[in-house]
Amino acid sequence: MRGERLPPGQREAKGVPLRQISAIPKSDLNTWRLEVYGEVEKPMTSSFEDLKAKPSVVSLSDFHCVEGWSIVDNKWEGVPFKAVAEIVKPKGNAVYVTFECDDGYTTSLPLSELLEDNVLLAYKLNGKPLPSERGGPLRLIIPIKYAYKSPKWIRKIKFTSKQELGYWESRGYSNTADAWKEERHTK
Ligand SMILES: Nc1nc2c(c(=O)[nH]1)N[C@H]1C(S)=C(S)[C@@H](COP(=O)(O)O)O[C@H]1N2
Ligand SMILES: [Mo]
């Protein structure tokens, strides 16, 4: 129900829980590069400086883990995903996008859902540089989905014609993961 503050079955978290499949990766911003490739006309490699020079937006949203906790009122700041899509020019057969992260984590989403205004490649949280434990230097934020669709430590973004199943999605978690429809597990 959209009238409720939190999606069904969610409670406000105490503190800020962290979730990752292994150790928190550290990276050197001077040598860090984001690679955008796959089914695109203009593959791109960006330094952190290049990304920060692009027009940024601020988006306030709540954050929902499939385990049942939510963190409300997060002020994320970064580059809208659709701005990156406009630069790399997806080919006609690019229908999905896979995110590849420094810890080996992966997740994927339909390109159409990534083009919504509130989907960000975020590098700031609540006015400060995104801390490494929260996914810095760069994470995706897609507020409508459970948080396993918001990958931390993104290093590569791959446009694909077929959907590649992500880490949790290949372990029984929903591939659509809409928090408001309570899509937690594979049916
Ligand atoms: N790279 C990476 N991103 C990830 C994960 C992960 O293990 N590795 N876990 C996901 C899950 S299950 C959740 S709940 C959120 C947790 O984000 P937080 O640590 O900022 O609270 O990150 C998501 N993104
Ligand atoms: Mo999660």
PDB file of C-alpha atoms and ligand atoms in Angstrom:
ATOM      1  CA  MET A   1       0.000   0.000   0.000  1.00  0.00           C
ATOM      2  CA  ARG A   2       1.436   3.310  -1.130  1.00  0.00           C
ATOM      3  CA  GLY A   3      -0.271   5.091   1.795  1.00  0.00           C
ATOM      4  CA  GLU A   4       2.165   3.438   4.209  1.00  0.00           C
ATOM      5  CA  ARG A   5       5.597   4.907   4.837  1.00  0.00           C
ATOM      6  CA  LEU A   6       7.376   1.569   4.501  1.00  0.00           C
ATOM      7  CA  PRO A   7       6.712  -1.302   2.079  1.00  0.00           C
ATOM      8  CA  PRO A   8       4.852  -4.340   3.475  1.00  0.00           C
ATOM      9  CA  GLY A   9       6.813  -6.428   5.959  1.00  0.00           C
ATOM     10  CA  GLN A  10       9.533  -3.804   6.536  1.00  0.00           C
ATOM     11  CA  ARG A  11      10.590  -2.187   9.841  1.00  0.00           C
ATOM     12  CA  GLU A  12      12.898   0.742  10.459  1.00  0.00           C
ATOM     13  CA  ALA A  13      16.447  -0.476  11.131  1.00  0.00           C
ATOM     14  CA  LYS A  14      18.251   0.269  14.363  1.00  0.00           C
ATOM     15  CA  GLY A  15      21.500   1.928  13.340  1.00  0.00           C
ATOM     16  CA  VAL A  16      22.933   1.346   9.896  1.00  0.00           C
ATOM     17  CA  PRO A  17      23.253  -2.337   9.054  1.00  0.00           C
ATOM     18  CA  LEU A  18      25.931  -3.165   6.488  1.00  0.00           C
ATOM     19  CA  ARG A  19      25.705  -6.068   4.078  1.00  0.00           C
ATOM     20  CA  GLN A  20      28.360  -7.473   1.772  1.00  0.00           C
ATOM     21  CA  ILE A  21      29.380 -10.880   0.536  1.00  0.00           C
ATOM     22  CA  SER A  22      33.030 -10.430   1.596  1.00  0.00           C
ATOM     23  CA  ALA A  23      35.469  -7.810   2.905  1.00  0.00           C
ATOM     24  CA  ILE A  24      34.925  -4.116   2.179  1.00  0.00           C
ATOM     25  CA  PRO A  25      37.153  -3.297  -0.826  1.00  0.00           C
ATOM     26  CA  LYS A  26      39.329  -0.210  -0.706  1.00  0.00           C
ATOM     27  CA  SER A  27      40.206   1.708  -3.823  1.00  0.00           C
ATOM     28  CA  ASP A  28      42.543   4.514  -4.770  1.00  0.00           C
ATOM     29  CA  LEU A  29      40.547   7.346  -6.324  1.00  0.00           C
ATOM     30  CA  ASN A  30      43.527   8.399  -8.428  1.00  0.00           C
ATOM     31  CA  THR A  31      43.637   5.125 -10.314  1.00  0.00           C
ATOM     32  CA  TRP A  32      39.954   4.147  -9.981  1.00  0.00           C
ATOM     33  CA  ARG A  33      38.091   3.866 -13.304  1.00  0.00           C
ATOM     34  CA  LEU A  34      34.488   3.080 -14.172  1.00  0.00           C
ATOM     35  CA  GLU A  35      34.096   1.025 -17.328  1.00  0.00           C
ATOM     36  CA  VAL A  36      30.838   1.052 -19.276  1.00  0.00           C
ATOM     37  CA  TYR A  37      30.759  -1.506 -22.075  1.00  0.00           C
ATOM     38  CA  GLY A  38      28.810  -4.238 -23.862  1.00  0.00           C
ATOM     39  CA  GLU A  39      25.970  -3.494 -26.291  1.00  0.00           C
ATOM     40  CA  VAL A  40      26.656   0.241 -26.620  1.00  0.00           C
ATOM     41  CA  GLU A  41      27.747   2.490 -29.500  1.00  0.00           C
ATOM     42  CA  LYS A  42      30.320   4.395 -27.416  1.00  0.00           C
ATOM     43  CA  PRO A  43      31.949   2.411 -24.612  1.00  0.00           C
ATOM     44  CA  MET A  44      33.294   4.686 -21.893  1.00  0.00           C
ATOM     45  CA  THR A  45      35.994   4.662 -19.240  1.00  0.00           C
ATOM     46  CA  SER A  46      35.636   7.393 -16.606  1.00  0.00           C
ATOM     47  CA  SER A  47      37.863   8.568 -13.809  1.00  0.00           C
ATOM     48  CA  PHE A  48      36.234   9.662 -10.561  1.00  0.00           C
ATOM     49  CA  GLU A  49      36.979  13.279 -11.533  1.00  0.00           C
ATOM     50  CA  ASP A  50      35.194  12.804 -14.895  1.00  0.00           C
ATOM     51  CA  LEU A  51      32.118  11.487 -13.104  1.00  0.00           C
ATOM     52  CA  LYS A  52      32.041  14.278 -10.551  1.00  0.00           C
ATOM     53  CA  ALA A  53      32.268  16.836 -13.351  1.00  0.00           C
ATOM     54  CA  LYS A  54      28.950  15.637 -14.808  1.00  0.00           C
ATOM     55  CA  PRO A  55      25.709  17.313 -13.747  1.00  0.00           C
ATOM     56  CA  SER A  56      24.598  15.730 -10.473  1.00  0.00           C
ATOM     57  CA  VAL A  57      21.244  15.422  -8.759  1.00  0.00           C
ATOM     58  CA  VAL A  58      20.120  14.866  -5.182  1.00  0.00           C
ATOM     59  CA  SER A  59      17.448  12.278  -4.477  1.00  0.00           C
ATOM     60  CA  LEU A  60      15.850  11.580  -1.102  1.00  0.00           C
ATOM     61  CA  SER A  61      14.734   7.998  -0.661  1.00  0.00           C
ATOM     62  CA  ASP A  62      14.226   5.107   1.730  1.00  0.00           C
ATOM     63  CA  PHE A  63      16.370   1.975   1.511  1.00  0.00           C
ATOM     64  CA  HIS A  64      14.894  -1.510   1.994  1.00  0.00           C
ATOM     65  CA  CYS A  65      16.797  -4.742   2.614  1.00  0.00           C
ATOM     66  CA  VAL A  66      14.959  -7.944   1.743  1.00  0.00           C
ATOM     67  CA  GLU A  67      15.702  -9.215   5.273  1.00  0.00           C
ATOM     68  CA  GLY A  68      13.056  -6.763   6.533  1.00  0.00           C
ATOM     69  CA  TRP A  69      14.908  -3.637   7.645  1.00  0.00           C
ATOM     70  CA  SER A  70      14.702  -0.185   6.069  1.00  0.00           C
ATOM     71  CA  ILE A  71      16.723   3.010   6.456  1.00  0.00           C
ATOM     72  CA  VAL A  72      14.569   6.095   5.867  1.00  0.00           C
ATOM     73  CA  ASP A  73      15.422   9.527   4.428  1.00  0.00           C
ATOM     74  CA  ASN A  74      18.737   8.931   2.737  1.00  0.00           C
ATOM     75  CA  LYS A  75      19.956  11.900   0.744  1.00  0.00           C
ATOM     76  CA  TRP A  76      21.875  10.373  -2.156  1.00  0.00           C
ATOM     77  CA  GLU A  77      23.766  12.508  -4.628  1.00  0.00           C
ATOM     78  CA  GLY A  78      25.310  11.490  -7.917  1.00  0.00           C
ATOM     79  CA  VAL A  79      24.864  11.154 -11.658  1.00  0.00           C
ATOM     80  CA  PRO A  80      21.492   9.924 -12.921  1.00  0.00           C
ATOM     81  CA  PHE A  81      21.946   6.526 -14.589  1.00  0.00           C
ATOM     82  CA  LYS A  82      20.109   7.839 -17.639  1.00  0.00           C
ATOM     83  CA  ALA A  83      22.800  10.516 -18.162  1.00  0.00           C
ATOM     84  CA  VAL A  84      25.399   7.755 -18.509  1.00  0.00           C
ATOM     85  CA  ALA A  85      23.099   5.822 -20.849  1.00  0.00           C
ATOM     86  CA  GLU A  86      22.800   8.932 -23.040  1.00  0.00           C
ATOM     87  CA  ILE A  87      26.587   9.156 -23.298  1.00  0.00           C
ATOM     88  CA  VAL A  88      27.250   5.507 -24.187  1.00  0.00           C
ATOM     89  CA  LYS A  89      24.228   5.176 -26.516  1.00  0.00           C
ATOM     90  CA  PRO A  90      22.796   1.679 -25.949  1.00  0.00           C
ATOM     91  CA  LYS A  91      22.352  -0.351 -29.141  1.00  0.00           C
ATOM     92  CA  GLY A  92      18.847  -1.496 -30.068  1.00  0.00           C
ATOM     93  CA  ASN A  93      19.433  -4.935 -28.538  1.00  0.00           C
ATOM     94  CA  ALA A  94      20.647  -3.585 -25.162  1.00  0.00           C
ATOM     95  CA  VAL A  95      17.718  -4.472 -22.918  1.00  0.00           C
ATOM     96  CA  TYR A  96      19.476  -5.316 -19.626  1.00  0.00           C
ATOM     97  CA  VAL A  97      22.387  -4.016 -17.614  1.00  0.00           C
ATOM     98  CA  THR A  98      24.742  -5.980 -15.335  1.00  0.00           C
ATOM     99  CA  PHE A  99      26.706  -4.247 -12.562  1.00  0.00           C
ATOM    100  CA  GLU A 100      30.082  -5.768 -11.670  1.00  0.00           C
ATOM    101  CA  CYS A 101      31.553  -4.832  -8.296  1.00  0.00           C
ATOM    102  CA  ASP A 102      34.964  -4.897  -6.635  1.00  0.00           C
ATOM    103  CA  ASP A 103      33.911  -7.589  -4.140  1.00  0.00           C
ATOM    104  CA  GLY A 104      32.798  -9.947  -6.920  1.00  0.00           C
ATOM    105  CA  TYR A 105      29.119  -9.079  -6.390  1.00  0.00           C
ATOM    106  CA  THR A 106      26.864  -8.732  -9.408  1.00  0.00           C
ATOM    107  CA  THR A 107      23.273  -7.708 -10.004  1.00  0.00           C
ATOM    108  CA  SER A 108      21.298  -6.834 -13.107  1.00  0.00           C
ATOM    109  CA  LEU A 109      18.282  -4.761 -14.048  1.00  0.00           C
ATOM    110  CA  PRO A 110      16.208  -4.004 -17.146  1.00  0.00           C
ATOM    111  CA  LEU A 111      17.524  -0.866 -18.846  1.00  0.00           C
ATOM    112  CA  SER A 112      14.010   0.650 -18.929  1.00  0.00           C
ATOM    113  CA  GLU A 113      13.817   0.608 -15.113  1.00  0.00           C
ATOM    114  CA  LEU A 114      17.239   2.233 -14.797  1.00  0.00           C
ATOM    115  CA  LEU A 115      16.107   5.250 -16.820  1.00  0.00           C
ATOM    116  CA  GLU A 116      13.784   6.536 -14.052  1.00  0.00           C
ATOM    117  CA  ASP A 117      14.742   9.951 -12.638  1.00  0.00           C
ATOM    118  CA  ASN A 118      15.492   8.670  -9.115  1.00  0.00           C
ATOM    119  CA  VAL A 119      17.995   5.998 -10.212  1.00  0.00           C
ATOM    120  CA  LEU A 120      21.472   7.308  -9.435  1.00  0.00           C
ATOM    121  CA  LEU A 121      25.104   6.389  -9.613  1.00  0.00           C
ATOM    122  CA  ALA A 122      25.705   7.835  -6.168  1.00  0.00           C
ATOM    123  CA  TYR A 123      28.979   9.136  -4.750  1.00  0.00           C
ATOM    124  CA  LYS A 124      27.620  11.181  -1.846  1.00  0.00           C
ATOM    125  CA  LEU A 125      25.314  10.344   1.056  1.00  0.00           C
ATOM    126  CA  ASN A 126      23.772  12.958   3.363  1.00  0.00           C
ATOM    127  CA  GLY A 127      26.133  15.664   2.110  1.00  0.00           C
ATOM    128  CA  LYS A 128      29.366  13.688   2.575  1.00  0.00           C
ATOM    129  CA  PRO A 129      31.484  11.545   0.248  1.00  0.00           C
ATOM    130  CA  LEU A 130      29.987   8.053   0.169  1.00  0.00           C
ATOM    131  CA  PRO A 131      31.868   6.055   2.848  1.00  0.00           C
ATOM    132  CA  SER A 132      33.598   2.919   1.609  1.00  0.00           C
ATOM    133  CA  GLU A 133      31.466   0.663   3.827  1.00  0.00           C
ATOM    134  CA  ARG A 134      28.336   2.080   2.155  1.00  0.00           C
ATOM    135  CA  GLY A 135      29.711   1.443  -1.328  1.00  0.00           C
ATOM    136  CA  GLY A 136      32.085   4.329  -2.002  1.00  0.00           C
ATOM    137  CA  PRO A 137      33.383   5.487  -4.330  1.00  0.00           C
ATOM    138  CA  LEU A 138      30.321   4.584  -6.415  1.00  0.00           C
ATOM    139  CA  ARG A 139      27.097   2.646  -5.915  1.00  0.00           C
ATOM    140  CA  LEU A 140      23.772   2.408  -7.656  1.00  0.00           C
ATOM    141  CA  ILE A 141      20.582   3.519  -5.923  1.00  0.00           C
ATOM    142  CA  ILE A 142      17.244   2.264  -7.247  1.00  0.00           C
ATOM    143  CA  PRO A 143      14.752   3.072  -4.466  1.00  0.00           C
ATOM    144  CA  ILE A 144      11.783   0.966  -5.630  1.00  0.00           C
ATOM    145  CA  LYS A 145      13.802  -2.273  -5.396  1.00  0.00           C
ATOM    146  CA  TYR A 146      15.142  -4.256  -2.456  1.00  0.00           C
ATOM    147  CA  ALA A 147      18.662  -3.103  -1.680  1.00  0.00           C
ATOM    148  CA  TYR A 148      20.387  -6.120  -3.257  1.00  0.00           C
ATOM    149  CA  LYS A 149      19.568  -4.328  -6.534  1.00  0.00           C
ATOM    150  CA  SER A 150      21.647  -1.324  -5.319  1.00  0.00           C
ATOM    151  CA  PRO A 151      25.202  -2.580  -5.853  1.00  0.00           C
ATOM    152  CA  LYS A 152      28.113  -1.063  -3.907  1.00  0.00           C
ATOM    153  CA  TRP A 153      31.666  -0.567  -5.286  1.00  0.00           C
ATOM    154  CA  ILE A 154      30.593  -0.574  -8.932  1.00  0.00           C
ATOM    155  CA  ARG A 155      33.539  -0.954 -11.281  1.00  0.00           C
ATOM    156  CA  LYS A 156      31.942  -2.114 -14.522  1.00  0.00           C
ATOM    157  CA  ILE A 157      28.548  -1.567 -16.103  1.00  0.00           C
ATOM    158  CA  LYS A 158      27.723  -3.969 -18.929  1.00  0.00           C
ATOM    159  CA  PHE A 159      24.797  -3.522 -21.327  1.00  0.00           C
ATOM    160  CA  THR A 160      23.460  -6.891 -22.526  1.00  0.00           C
ATOM    161  CA  SER A 161      20.775  -8.312 -24.796  1.00  0.00           C
ATOM    162  CA  LYS A 162      19.877 -11.126 -22.358  1.00  0.00           C
ATOM    163  CA  GLN A 163      19.591 -10.758 -18.599  1.00  0.00           C
ATOM    164  CA  GLU A 164      22.485 -12.174 -16.577  1.00  0.00           C
ATOM    165  CA  LEU A 165      21.324 -13.405 -13.169  1.00  0.00           C
ATOM    166  CA  GLY A 166      23.027 -11.637 -10.255  1.00  0.00           C
ATOM    167  CA  TYR A 167      24.593 -13.031  -7.081  1.00  0.00           C
ATOM    168  CA  TRP A 168      21.472 -13.129  -4.880  1.00  0.00           C
ATOM    169  CA  GLU A 169      19.117 -13.619  -7.813  1.00  0.00           C
ATOM    170  CA  SER A 170      20.879 -16.911  -8.615  1.00  0.00           C
ATOM    171  CA  ARG A 171      20.457 -17.940  -4.956  1.00  0.00           C
ATOM    172  CA  GLY A 172      16.671 -17.793  -4.753  1.00  0.00           C
ATOM    173  CA  TYR A 173      15.988 -14.079  -4.380  1.00  0.00           C
ATOM    174  CA  SER A 174      13.514 -12.401  -6.712  1.00  0.00           C
ATOM    175  CA  ASN A 175      14.875 -11.074  -9.969  1.00  0.00           C
ATOM    176  CA  THR A 176      12.246  -8.308 -10.070  1.00  0.00           C
ATOM    177  CA  ALA A 177      12.651  -7.402  -6.359  1.00  0.00           C
ATOM    178  CA  ASP A 178       9.967  -4.689  -6.179  1.00  0.00           C
ATOM    179  CA  ALA A 179       9.838  -3.847  -2.454  1.00  0.00           C
ATOM    180  CA  TRP A 180       6.307  -2.414  -2.703  1.00  0.00           C
ATOM    181  CA  LYS A 181       5.006  -5.639  -4.261  1.00  0.00           C
ATOM    182  CA  GLU A 182       6.989  -7.629  -1.679  1.00  0.00           C
ATOM    183  CA  GLU A 183       8.834  -9.625  -4.345  1.00  0.00           C
ATOM    184  CA  ARG A 184      11.383 -11.245  -2.006  1.00  0.00           C
ATOM    185  CA  HIS A 185      11.914 -14.727  -3.382  1.00  0.00           C
ATOM    186  CA  THR A 186      11.758 -16.519  -6.691  1.00  0.00           C
ATOM    187  CA  LYS A 187       8.245 -17.873  -7.137  1.00  0.00           C
TER     188      LYS A 187
HETATM  189  N1  LIG B   1      28.972  -4.908  -4.045  1.00  0.00           N
HETATM  190  C1  LIG B   1      27.972  -5.277  -3.245  1.00  0.00           C
HETATM  191  N2  LIG B   1      26.845  -4.551  -3.239  1.00  0.00           N
HETATM  192  C2  LIG B   1      25.816  -4.888  -2.417  1.00  0.00           C
HETATM  193  C3  LIG B   1      25.891  -6.042  -1.589  1.00  0.00           C
HETATM  194  C4  LIG B   1      27.104  -6.806  -1.629  1.00  0.00           C
HETATM  195  O1  LIG B   1      27.263  -7.838  -0.965  1.00  0.00           O
HETATM  196  N3  LIG B   1      28.115  -6.384  -2.462  1.00  0.00           N
HETATM  197  N4  LIG B   1      24.842  -6.372  -0.771  1.00  0.00           N
HETATM  198  C5  LIG B   1      23.516  -5.813  -1.108  1.00  0.00           C
HETATM  199  C6  LIG B   1      22.571  -5.940   0.001  1.00  0.00           C
HETATM  200  S1  LIG B   1      21.902  -7.479   0.271  1.00  0.00           S
HETATM  201  C7  LIG B   1      22.174  -4.872   0.751  1.00  0.00           C
HETATM  202  S2  LIG B   1      20.990  -5.002   1.942  1.00  0.00           S
HETATM  203  C8  LIG B   1      22.799  -3.550   0.578  1.00  0.00           C
HETATM  204  C9  LIG B   1      23.359  -3.054   1.891  1.00  0.00           C
HETATM  205  O2  LIG B   1      23.821  -1.753   1.757  1.00  0.00           O
HETATM  206  P1  LIG B   1      24.554  -1.059   2.982  1.00  0.00           P
HETATM  207  O3  LIG B   1      25.697  -1.952   3.379  1.00  0.00           O
HETATM  208  O4  LIG B   1      24.929   0.276   2.471  1.00  0.00           O
HETATM  209  O5  LIG B   1      23.538  -0.960   4.112  1.00  0.00           O
HETATM  210  O6  LIG B   1      23.849  -3.547  -0.379  1.00  0.00           O
HETATM  211  C10 LIG B   1      23.608  -4.342  -1.524  1.00  0.00           C
HETATM  212  N5  LIG B   1      24.688  -4.116  -2.428  1.00  0.00           N
HETATM  213 MO    MO B   2      20.066  -7.104   1.692  1.00  0.00          MO
END
